[in-house]
PDB file of C-alpha atoms in Angstrom:
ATOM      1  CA  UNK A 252     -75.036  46.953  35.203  1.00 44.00           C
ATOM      2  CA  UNK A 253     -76.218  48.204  31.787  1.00 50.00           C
ATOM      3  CA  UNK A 254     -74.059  46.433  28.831  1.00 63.00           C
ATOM      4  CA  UNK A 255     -72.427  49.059  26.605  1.00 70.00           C
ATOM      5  CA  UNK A 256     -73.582  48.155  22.849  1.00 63.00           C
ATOM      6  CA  UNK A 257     -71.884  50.943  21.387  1.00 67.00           C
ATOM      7  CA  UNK A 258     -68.574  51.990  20.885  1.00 73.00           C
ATOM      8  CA  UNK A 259     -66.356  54.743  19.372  1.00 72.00           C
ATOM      9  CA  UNK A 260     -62.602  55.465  19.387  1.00 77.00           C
ATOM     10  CA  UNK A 261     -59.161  55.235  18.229  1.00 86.00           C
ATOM     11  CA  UNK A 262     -56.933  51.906  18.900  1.00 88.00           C
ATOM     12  CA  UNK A 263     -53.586  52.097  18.897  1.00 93.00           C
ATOM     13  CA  UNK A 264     -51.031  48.849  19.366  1.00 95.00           C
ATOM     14  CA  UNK A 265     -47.983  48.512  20.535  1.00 96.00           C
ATOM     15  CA  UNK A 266     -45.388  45.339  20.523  1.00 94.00           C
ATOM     16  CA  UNK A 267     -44.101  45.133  24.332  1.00 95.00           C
ATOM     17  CA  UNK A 268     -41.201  42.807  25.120  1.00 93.00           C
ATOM     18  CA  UNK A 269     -42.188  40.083  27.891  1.00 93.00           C
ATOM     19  CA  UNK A 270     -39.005  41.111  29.521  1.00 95.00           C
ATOM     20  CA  UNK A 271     -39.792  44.823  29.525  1.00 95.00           C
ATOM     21  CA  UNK A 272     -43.754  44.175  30.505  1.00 97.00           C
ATOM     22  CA  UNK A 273     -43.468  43.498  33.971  1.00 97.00           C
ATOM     23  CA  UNK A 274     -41.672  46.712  34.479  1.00 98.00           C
ATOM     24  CA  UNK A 275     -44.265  48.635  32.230  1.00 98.00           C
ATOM     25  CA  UNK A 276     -47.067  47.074  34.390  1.00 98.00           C
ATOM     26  CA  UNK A 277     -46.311  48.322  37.590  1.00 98.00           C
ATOM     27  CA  UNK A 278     -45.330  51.395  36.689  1.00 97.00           C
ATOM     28  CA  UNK A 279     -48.632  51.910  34.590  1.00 97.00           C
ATOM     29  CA  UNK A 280     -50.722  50.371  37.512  1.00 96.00           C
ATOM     30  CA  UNK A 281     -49.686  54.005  39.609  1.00 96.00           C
ATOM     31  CA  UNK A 282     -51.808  55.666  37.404  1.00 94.00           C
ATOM     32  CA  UNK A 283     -54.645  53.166  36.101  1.00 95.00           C
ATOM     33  CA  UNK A 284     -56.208  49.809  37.674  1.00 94.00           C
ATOM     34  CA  UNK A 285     -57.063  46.764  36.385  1.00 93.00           C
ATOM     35  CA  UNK A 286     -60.282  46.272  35.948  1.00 90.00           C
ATOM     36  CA  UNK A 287     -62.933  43.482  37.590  1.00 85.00           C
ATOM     37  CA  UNK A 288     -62.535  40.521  35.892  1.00 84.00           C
ATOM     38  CA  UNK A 289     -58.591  40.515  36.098  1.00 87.00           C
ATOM     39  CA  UNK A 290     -56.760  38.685  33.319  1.00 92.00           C
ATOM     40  CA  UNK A 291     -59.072  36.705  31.479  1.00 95.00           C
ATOM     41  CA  UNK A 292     -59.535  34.489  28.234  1.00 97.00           C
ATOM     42  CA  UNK A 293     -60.922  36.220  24.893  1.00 97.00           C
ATOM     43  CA  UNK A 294     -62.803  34.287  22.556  1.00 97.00           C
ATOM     44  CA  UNK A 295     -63.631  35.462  19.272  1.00 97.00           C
ATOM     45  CA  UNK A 296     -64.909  33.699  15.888  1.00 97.00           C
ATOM     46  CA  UNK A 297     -64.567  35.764  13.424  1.00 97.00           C
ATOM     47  CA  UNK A 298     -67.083  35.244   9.984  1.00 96.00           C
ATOM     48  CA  UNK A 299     -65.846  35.336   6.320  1.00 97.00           C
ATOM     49  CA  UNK A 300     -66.683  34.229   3.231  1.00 95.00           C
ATOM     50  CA  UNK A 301     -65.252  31.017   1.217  1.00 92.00           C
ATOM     51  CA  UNK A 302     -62.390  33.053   0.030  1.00 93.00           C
ATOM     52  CA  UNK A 303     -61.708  35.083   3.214  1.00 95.00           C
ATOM     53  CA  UNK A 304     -62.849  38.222   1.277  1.00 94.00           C
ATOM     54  CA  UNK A 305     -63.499  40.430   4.281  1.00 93.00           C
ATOM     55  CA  UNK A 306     -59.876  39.826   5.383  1.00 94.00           C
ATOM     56  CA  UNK A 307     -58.411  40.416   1.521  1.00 93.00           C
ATOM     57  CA  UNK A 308     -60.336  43.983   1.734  1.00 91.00           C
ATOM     58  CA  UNK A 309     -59.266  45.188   5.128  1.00 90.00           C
ATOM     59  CA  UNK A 310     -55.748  44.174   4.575  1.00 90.00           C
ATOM     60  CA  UNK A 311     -55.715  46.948   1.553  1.00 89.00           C
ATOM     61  CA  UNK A 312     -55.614  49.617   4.265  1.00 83.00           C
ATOM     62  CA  UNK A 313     -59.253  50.978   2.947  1.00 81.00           C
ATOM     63  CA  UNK A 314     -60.976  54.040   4.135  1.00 84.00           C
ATOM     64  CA  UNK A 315     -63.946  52.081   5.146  1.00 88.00           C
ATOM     65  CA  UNK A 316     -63.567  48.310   6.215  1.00 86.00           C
ATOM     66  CA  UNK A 317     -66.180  46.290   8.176  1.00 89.00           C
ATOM     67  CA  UNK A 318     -66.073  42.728  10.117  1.00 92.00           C
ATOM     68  CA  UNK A 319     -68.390  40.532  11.953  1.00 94.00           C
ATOM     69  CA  UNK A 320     -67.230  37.953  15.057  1.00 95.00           C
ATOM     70  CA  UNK A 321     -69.266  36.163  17.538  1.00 96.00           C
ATOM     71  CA  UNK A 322     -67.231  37.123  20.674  1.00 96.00           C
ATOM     72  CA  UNK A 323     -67.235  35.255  24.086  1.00 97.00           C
ATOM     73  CA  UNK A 324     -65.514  35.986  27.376  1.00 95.00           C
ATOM     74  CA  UNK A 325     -64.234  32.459  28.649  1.00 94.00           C
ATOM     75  CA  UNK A 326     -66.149  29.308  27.962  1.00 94.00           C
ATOM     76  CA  UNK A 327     -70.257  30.288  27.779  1.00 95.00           C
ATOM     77  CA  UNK A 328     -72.461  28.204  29.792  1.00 93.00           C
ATOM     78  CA  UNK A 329     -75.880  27.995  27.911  1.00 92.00           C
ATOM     79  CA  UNK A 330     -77.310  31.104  29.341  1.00 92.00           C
ATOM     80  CA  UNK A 331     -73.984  32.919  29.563  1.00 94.00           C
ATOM     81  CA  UNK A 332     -74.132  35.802  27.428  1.00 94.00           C
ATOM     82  CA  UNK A 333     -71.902  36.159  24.284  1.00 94.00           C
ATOM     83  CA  UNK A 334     -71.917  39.056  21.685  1.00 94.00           C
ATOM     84  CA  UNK A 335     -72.357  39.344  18.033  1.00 94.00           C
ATOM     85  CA  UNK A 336     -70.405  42.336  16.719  1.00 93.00           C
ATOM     86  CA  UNK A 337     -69.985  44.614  13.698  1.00 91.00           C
ATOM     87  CA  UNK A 338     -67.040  46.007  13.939  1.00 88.00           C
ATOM     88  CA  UNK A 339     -66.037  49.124  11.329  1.00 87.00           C
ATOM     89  CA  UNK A 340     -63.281  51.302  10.710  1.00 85.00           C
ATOM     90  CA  UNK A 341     -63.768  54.796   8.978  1.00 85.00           C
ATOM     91  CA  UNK A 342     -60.338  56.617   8.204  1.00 81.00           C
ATOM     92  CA  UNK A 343     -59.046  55.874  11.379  1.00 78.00           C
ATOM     93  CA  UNK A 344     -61.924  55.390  14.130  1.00 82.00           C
ATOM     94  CA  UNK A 345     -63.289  52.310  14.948  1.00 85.00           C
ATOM     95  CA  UNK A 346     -66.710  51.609  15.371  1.00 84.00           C
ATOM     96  CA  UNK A 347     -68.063  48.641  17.010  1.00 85.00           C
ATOM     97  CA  UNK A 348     -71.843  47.681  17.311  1.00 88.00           C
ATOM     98  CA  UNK A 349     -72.554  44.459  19.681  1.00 90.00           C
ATOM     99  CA  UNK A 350     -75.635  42.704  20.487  1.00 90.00           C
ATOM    100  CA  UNK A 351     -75.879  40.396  23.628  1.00 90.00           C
ATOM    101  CA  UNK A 352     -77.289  36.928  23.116  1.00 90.00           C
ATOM    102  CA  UNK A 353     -77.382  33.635  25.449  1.00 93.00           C
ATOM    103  CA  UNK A 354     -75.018  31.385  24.091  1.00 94.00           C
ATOM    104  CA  UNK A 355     -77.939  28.809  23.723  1.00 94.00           C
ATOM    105  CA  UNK A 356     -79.302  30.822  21.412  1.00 92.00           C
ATOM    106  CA  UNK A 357     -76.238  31.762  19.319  1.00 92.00           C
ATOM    107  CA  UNK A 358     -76.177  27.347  19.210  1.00 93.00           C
ATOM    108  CA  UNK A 359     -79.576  27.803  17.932  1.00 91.00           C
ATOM    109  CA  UNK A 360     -79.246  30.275  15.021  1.00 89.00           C
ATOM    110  CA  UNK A 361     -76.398  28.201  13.883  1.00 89.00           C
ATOM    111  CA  UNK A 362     -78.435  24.682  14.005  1.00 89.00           C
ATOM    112  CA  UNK A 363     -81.190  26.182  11.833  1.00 88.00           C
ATOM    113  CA  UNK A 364     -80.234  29.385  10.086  1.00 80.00           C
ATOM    114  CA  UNK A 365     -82.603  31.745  11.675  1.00 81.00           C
ATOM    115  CA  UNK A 366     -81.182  34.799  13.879  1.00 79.00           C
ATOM    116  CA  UNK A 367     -83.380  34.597  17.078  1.00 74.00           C
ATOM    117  CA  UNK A 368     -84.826  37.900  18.050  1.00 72.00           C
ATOM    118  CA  UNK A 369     -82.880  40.909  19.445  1.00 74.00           C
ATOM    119  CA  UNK A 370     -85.253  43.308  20.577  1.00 69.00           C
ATOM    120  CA  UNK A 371     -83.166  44.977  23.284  1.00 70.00           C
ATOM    121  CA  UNK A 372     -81.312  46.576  20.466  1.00 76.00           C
ATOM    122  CA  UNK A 373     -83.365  46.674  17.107  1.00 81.00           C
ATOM    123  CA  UNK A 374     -80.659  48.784  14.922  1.00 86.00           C
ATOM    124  CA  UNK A 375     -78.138  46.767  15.765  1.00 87.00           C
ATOM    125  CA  UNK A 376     -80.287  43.452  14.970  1.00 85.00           C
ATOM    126  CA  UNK A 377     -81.020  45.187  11.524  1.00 87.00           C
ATOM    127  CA  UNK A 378     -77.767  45.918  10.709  1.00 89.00           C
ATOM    128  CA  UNK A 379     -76.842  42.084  11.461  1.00 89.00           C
ATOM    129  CA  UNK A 380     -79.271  41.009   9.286  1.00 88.00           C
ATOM    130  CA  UNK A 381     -78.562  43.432   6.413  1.00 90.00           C
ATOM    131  CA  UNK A 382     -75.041  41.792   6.674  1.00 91.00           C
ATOM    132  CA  UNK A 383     -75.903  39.116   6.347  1.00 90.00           C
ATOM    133  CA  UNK A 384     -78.694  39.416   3.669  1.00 90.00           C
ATOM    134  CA  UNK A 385     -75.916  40.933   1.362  1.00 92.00           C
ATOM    135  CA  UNK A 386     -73.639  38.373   1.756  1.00 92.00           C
ATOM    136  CA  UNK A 387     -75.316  34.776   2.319  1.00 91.00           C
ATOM    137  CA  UNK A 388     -71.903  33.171   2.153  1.00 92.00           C
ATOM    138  CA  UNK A 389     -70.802  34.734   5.407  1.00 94.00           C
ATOM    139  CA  UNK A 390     -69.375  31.591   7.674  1.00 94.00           C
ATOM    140  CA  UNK A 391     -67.767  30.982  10.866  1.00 95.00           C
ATOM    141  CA  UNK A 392     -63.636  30.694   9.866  1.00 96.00           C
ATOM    142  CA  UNK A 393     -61.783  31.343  12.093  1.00 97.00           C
ATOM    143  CA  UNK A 394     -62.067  31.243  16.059  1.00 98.00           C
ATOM    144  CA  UNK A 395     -58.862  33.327  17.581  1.00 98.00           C
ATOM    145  CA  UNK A 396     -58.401  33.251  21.733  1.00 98.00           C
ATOM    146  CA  UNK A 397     -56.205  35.488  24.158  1.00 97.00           C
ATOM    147  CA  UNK A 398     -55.642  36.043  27.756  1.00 97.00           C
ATOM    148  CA  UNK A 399     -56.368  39.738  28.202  1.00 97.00           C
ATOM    149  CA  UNK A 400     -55.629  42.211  31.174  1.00 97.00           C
ATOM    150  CA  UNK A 401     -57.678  45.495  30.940  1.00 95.00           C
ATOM    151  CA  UNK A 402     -57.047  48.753  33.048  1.00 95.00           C
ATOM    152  CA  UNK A 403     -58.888  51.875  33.120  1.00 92.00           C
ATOM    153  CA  UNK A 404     -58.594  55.138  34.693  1.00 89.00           C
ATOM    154  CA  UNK A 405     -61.447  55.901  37.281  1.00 77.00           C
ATOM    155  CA  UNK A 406     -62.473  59.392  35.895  1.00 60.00           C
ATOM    156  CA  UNK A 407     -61.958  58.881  32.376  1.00 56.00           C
ATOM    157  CA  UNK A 408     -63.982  55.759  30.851  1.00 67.00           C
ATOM    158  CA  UNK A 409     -63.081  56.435  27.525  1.00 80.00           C
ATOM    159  CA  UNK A 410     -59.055  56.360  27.902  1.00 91.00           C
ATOM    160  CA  UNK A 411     -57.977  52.396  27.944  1.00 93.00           C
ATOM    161  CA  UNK A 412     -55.222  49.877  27.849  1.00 96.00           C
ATOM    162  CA  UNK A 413     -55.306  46.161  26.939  1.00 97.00           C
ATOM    163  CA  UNK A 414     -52.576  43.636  26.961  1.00 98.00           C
ATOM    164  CA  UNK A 415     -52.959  40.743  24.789  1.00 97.00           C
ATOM    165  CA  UNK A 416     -50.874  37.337  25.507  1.00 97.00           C
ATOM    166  CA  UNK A 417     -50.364  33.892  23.780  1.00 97.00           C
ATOM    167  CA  UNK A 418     -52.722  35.008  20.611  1.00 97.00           C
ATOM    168  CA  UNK A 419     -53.860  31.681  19.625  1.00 98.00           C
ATOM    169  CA  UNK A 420     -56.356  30.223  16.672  1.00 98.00           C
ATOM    170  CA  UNK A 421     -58.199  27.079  15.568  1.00 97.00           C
ATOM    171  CA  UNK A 422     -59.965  26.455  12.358  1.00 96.00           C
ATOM    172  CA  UNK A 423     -61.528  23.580  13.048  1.00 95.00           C
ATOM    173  CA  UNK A 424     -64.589  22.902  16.348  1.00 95.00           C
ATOM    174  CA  UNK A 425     -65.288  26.780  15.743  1.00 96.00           C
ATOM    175  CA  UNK A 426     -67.645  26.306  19.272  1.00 95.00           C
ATOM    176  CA  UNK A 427     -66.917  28.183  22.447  1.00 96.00           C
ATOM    177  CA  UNK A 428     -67.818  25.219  24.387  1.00 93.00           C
ATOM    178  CA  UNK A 429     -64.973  23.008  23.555  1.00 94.00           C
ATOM    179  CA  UNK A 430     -62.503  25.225  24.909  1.00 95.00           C
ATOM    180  CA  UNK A 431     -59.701  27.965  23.756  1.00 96.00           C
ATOM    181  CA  UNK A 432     -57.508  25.842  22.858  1.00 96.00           C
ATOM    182  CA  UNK A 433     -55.153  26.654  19.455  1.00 97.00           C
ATOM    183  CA  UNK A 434     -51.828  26.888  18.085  1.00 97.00           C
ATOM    184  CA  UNK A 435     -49.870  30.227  18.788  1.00 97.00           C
ATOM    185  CA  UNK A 436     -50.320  33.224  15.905  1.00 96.00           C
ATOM    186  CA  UNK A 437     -47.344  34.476  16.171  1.00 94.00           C
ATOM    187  CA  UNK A 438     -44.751  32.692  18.862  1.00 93.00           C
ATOM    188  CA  UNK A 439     -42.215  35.438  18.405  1.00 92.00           C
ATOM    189  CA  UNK A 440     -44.143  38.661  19.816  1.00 90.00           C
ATOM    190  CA  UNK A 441     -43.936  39.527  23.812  1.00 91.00           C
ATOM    191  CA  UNK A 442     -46.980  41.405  24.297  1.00 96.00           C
ATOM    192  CA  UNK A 443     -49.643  43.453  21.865  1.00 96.00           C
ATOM    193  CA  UNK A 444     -50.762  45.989  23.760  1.00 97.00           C
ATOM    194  CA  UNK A 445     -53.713  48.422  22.590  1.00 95.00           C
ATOM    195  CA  UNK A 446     -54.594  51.915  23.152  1.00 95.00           C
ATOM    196  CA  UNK A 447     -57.972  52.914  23.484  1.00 91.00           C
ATOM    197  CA  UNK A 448     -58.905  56.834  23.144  1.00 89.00           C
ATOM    198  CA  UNK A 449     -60.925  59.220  21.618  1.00 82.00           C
ATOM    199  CA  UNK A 450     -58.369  62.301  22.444  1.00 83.00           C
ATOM    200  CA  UNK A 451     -54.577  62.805  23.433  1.00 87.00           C
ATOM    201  CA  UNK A 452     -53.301  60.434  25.410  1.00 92.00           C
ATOM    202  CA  UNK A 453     -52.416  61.872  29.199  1.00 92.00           C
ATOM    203  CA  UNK A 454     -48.777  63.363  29.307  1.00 95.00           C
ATOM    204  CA  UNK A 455     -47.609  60.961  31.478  1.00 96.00           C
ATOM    205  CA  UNK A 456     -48.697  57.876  29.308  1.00 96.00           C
ATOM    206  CA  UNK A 457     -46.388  59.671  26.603  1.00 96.00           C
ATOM    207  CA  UNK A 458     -43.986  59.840  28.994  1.00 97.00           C
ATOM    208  CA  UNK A 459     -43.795  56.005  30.030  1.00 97.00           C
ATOM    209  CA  UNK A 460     -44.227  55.217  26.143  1.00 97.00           C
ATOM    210  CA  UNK A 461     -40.927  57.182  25.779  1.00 96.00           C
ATOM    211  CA  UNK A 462     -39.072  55.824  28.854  1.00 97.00           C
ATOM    212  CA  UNK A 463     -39.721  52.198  27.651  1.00 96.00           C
ATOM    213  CA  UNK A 464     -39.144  52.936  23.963  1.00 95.00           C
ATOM    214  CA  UNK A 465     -42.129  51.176  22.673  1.00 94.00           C
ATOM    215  CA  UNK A 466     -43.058  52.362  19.837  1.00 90.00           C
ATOM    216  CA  UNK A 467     -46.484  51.895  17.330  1.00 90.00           C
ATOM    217  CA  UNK A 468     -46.742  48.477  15.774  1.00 86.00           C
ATOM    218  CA  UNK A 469     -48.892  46.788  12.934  1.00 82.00           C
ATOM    219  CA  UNK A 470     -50.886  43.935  14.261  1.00 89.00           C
ATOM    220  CA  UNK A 471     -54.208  43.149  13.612  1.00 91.00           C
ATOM    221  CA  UNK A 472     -54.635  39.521  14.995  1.00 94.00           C
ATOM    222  CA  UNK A 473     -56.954  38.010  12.597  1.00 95.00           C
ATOM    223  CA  UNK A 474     -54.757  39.428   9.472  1.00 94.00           C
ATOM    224  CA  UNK A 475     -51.858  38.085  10.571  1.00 95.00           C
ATOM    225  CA  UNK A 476     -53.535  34.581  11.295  1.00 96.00           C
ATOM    226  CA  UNK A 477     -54.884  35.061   7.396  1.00 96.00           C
ATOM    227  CA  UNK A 478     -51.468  35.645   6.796  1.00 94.00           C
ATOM    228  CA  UNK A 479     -49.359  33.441   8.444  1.00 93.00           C
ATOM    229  CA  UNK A 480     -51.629  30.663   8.481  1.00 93.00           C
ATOM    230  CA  UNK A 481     -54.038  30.456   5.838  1.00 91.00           C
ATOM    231  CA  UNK A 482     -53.243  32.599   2.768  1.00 83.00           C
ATOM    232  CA  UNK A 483     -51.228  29.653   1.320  1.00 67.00           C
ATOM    233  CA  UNK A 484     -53.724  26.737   2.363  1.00 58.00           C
ATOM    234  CA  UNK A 485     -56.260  28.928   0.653  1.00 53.00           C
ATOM    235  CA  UNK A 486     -54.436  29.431  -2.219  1.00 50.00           C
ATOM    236  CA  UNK A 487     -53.697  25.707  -2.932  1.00 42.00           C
ATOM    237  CA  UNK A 488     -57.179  24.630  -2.281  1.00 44.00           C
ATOM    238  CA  UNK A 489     -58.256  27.212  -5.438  1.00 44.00           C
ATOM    239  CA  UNK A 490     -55.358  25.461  -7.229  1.00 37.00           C
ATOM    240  CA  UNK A 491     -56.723  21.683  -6.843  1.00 38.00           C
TER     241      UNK A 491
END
């Protein structure tokens, strides 16, 4: 199956209840299926600079924001693929660039610096390494993990919905090999679930929205690690 390296669309999240989800599940499940790999662990380590400055911008609501993670579905063996990722917003659409890459050579370009090749998709390469030409200081900073249950509608690839549980980070052993291991975000939220479209939603996803009463929340998962977690560590460590 060909990887997808490009996408485009509109995400949308909602805060779901674990009490309610169940409920919202199956009756979502009538109309969409989850897809092949089932529920599954998310992996992704997201780069910043010393003073988290990609985080600082996009959590100023710009026009135009950009960020780059490393992402891995469950724990890569050596030859496992993983993806690097520019992801970019642009009033309101997101925009996400990926490149696969074994995971032994991900260990590589961290060992010595040098991005190994990525001819399968040369823009995308070039845009990696334009990032990262204009800012050297980019780092690994943050590695944030999730169990994830995606379902899709059979004649419409571009309409999808995610649910997102125990949204957990570590700043420290930033590999994907020791595990996904972390302490929870945000222990007080049920379930983030996100919307992914292009166009209208389908009437009757409206209509379940508006027999369950969830409603549009704010929660971008590595903002509110920034700042729940490390705003004030950062902020004392410019202090001392």
């Amino acid at each position: 199956m060909k990887l997808k390296k490009v996408f485009q669309r509109k995400e949308t999240k909602y805060l779901i209840a674990k009490e309610q989800f169940p409920a919202f599940l199956a009756e979502l499940q009538q109309r969409m299926a989850i897809d092949e790999y089932g529920q599954h662990t998310i992996m992704s380590l997201y780069y910043d600079t010393h003073d988290y400055r990609f985080i600082r911008h996009s959590m100023d609501k710009p026009k135009y924001k950009e960020k780059f993670r490393v992402r891995s579905y469950g724990i890569p063996t050596e030859q496992q693929l993983i993806f690097l990722e520019i992801k970019k917003k642009v009033n309101g659409v997101v925009y996400k660039r990926r490149v696969p890459m074994p995971y032994a050579d991900y260990c590589g370009w961290l060992q010595t610096g040098v991005l190994p090749s990525m001819a399968e998709a040369p823009q995308i390469a070039a845009e990696i390494h334009w990032l990262f030409k204009q800012n050297p200081d980019l780092l690994p900073k943050v590695l944030i993990a999730y169990d994830r249950l995606s379902l899709f509608i059979d004649d419409d690839s571009e309409f999808r919905v995610t649910f997102d549980q125990n949204i957990r980070f570590r700043t420290y052993d930033l590999m994907f090999g020791s595990g996904s291991e972390g302490a929870l975000v945000a222990p007080e939220i049920g379930v983030l679930m996100e919307v992914k479209a292009l166009g209208a939603y389908p009437l009757w996803f409206v209509e379940l929205l508006n027999k369950y009463s969830v409603r549009k929340g704010s929660f971008s998962k590595y903002a509110q690690t920034y700042q729940r977690h490390l705003f004030k560590k950062e902020e004392w460590l410019h202090v001392i």
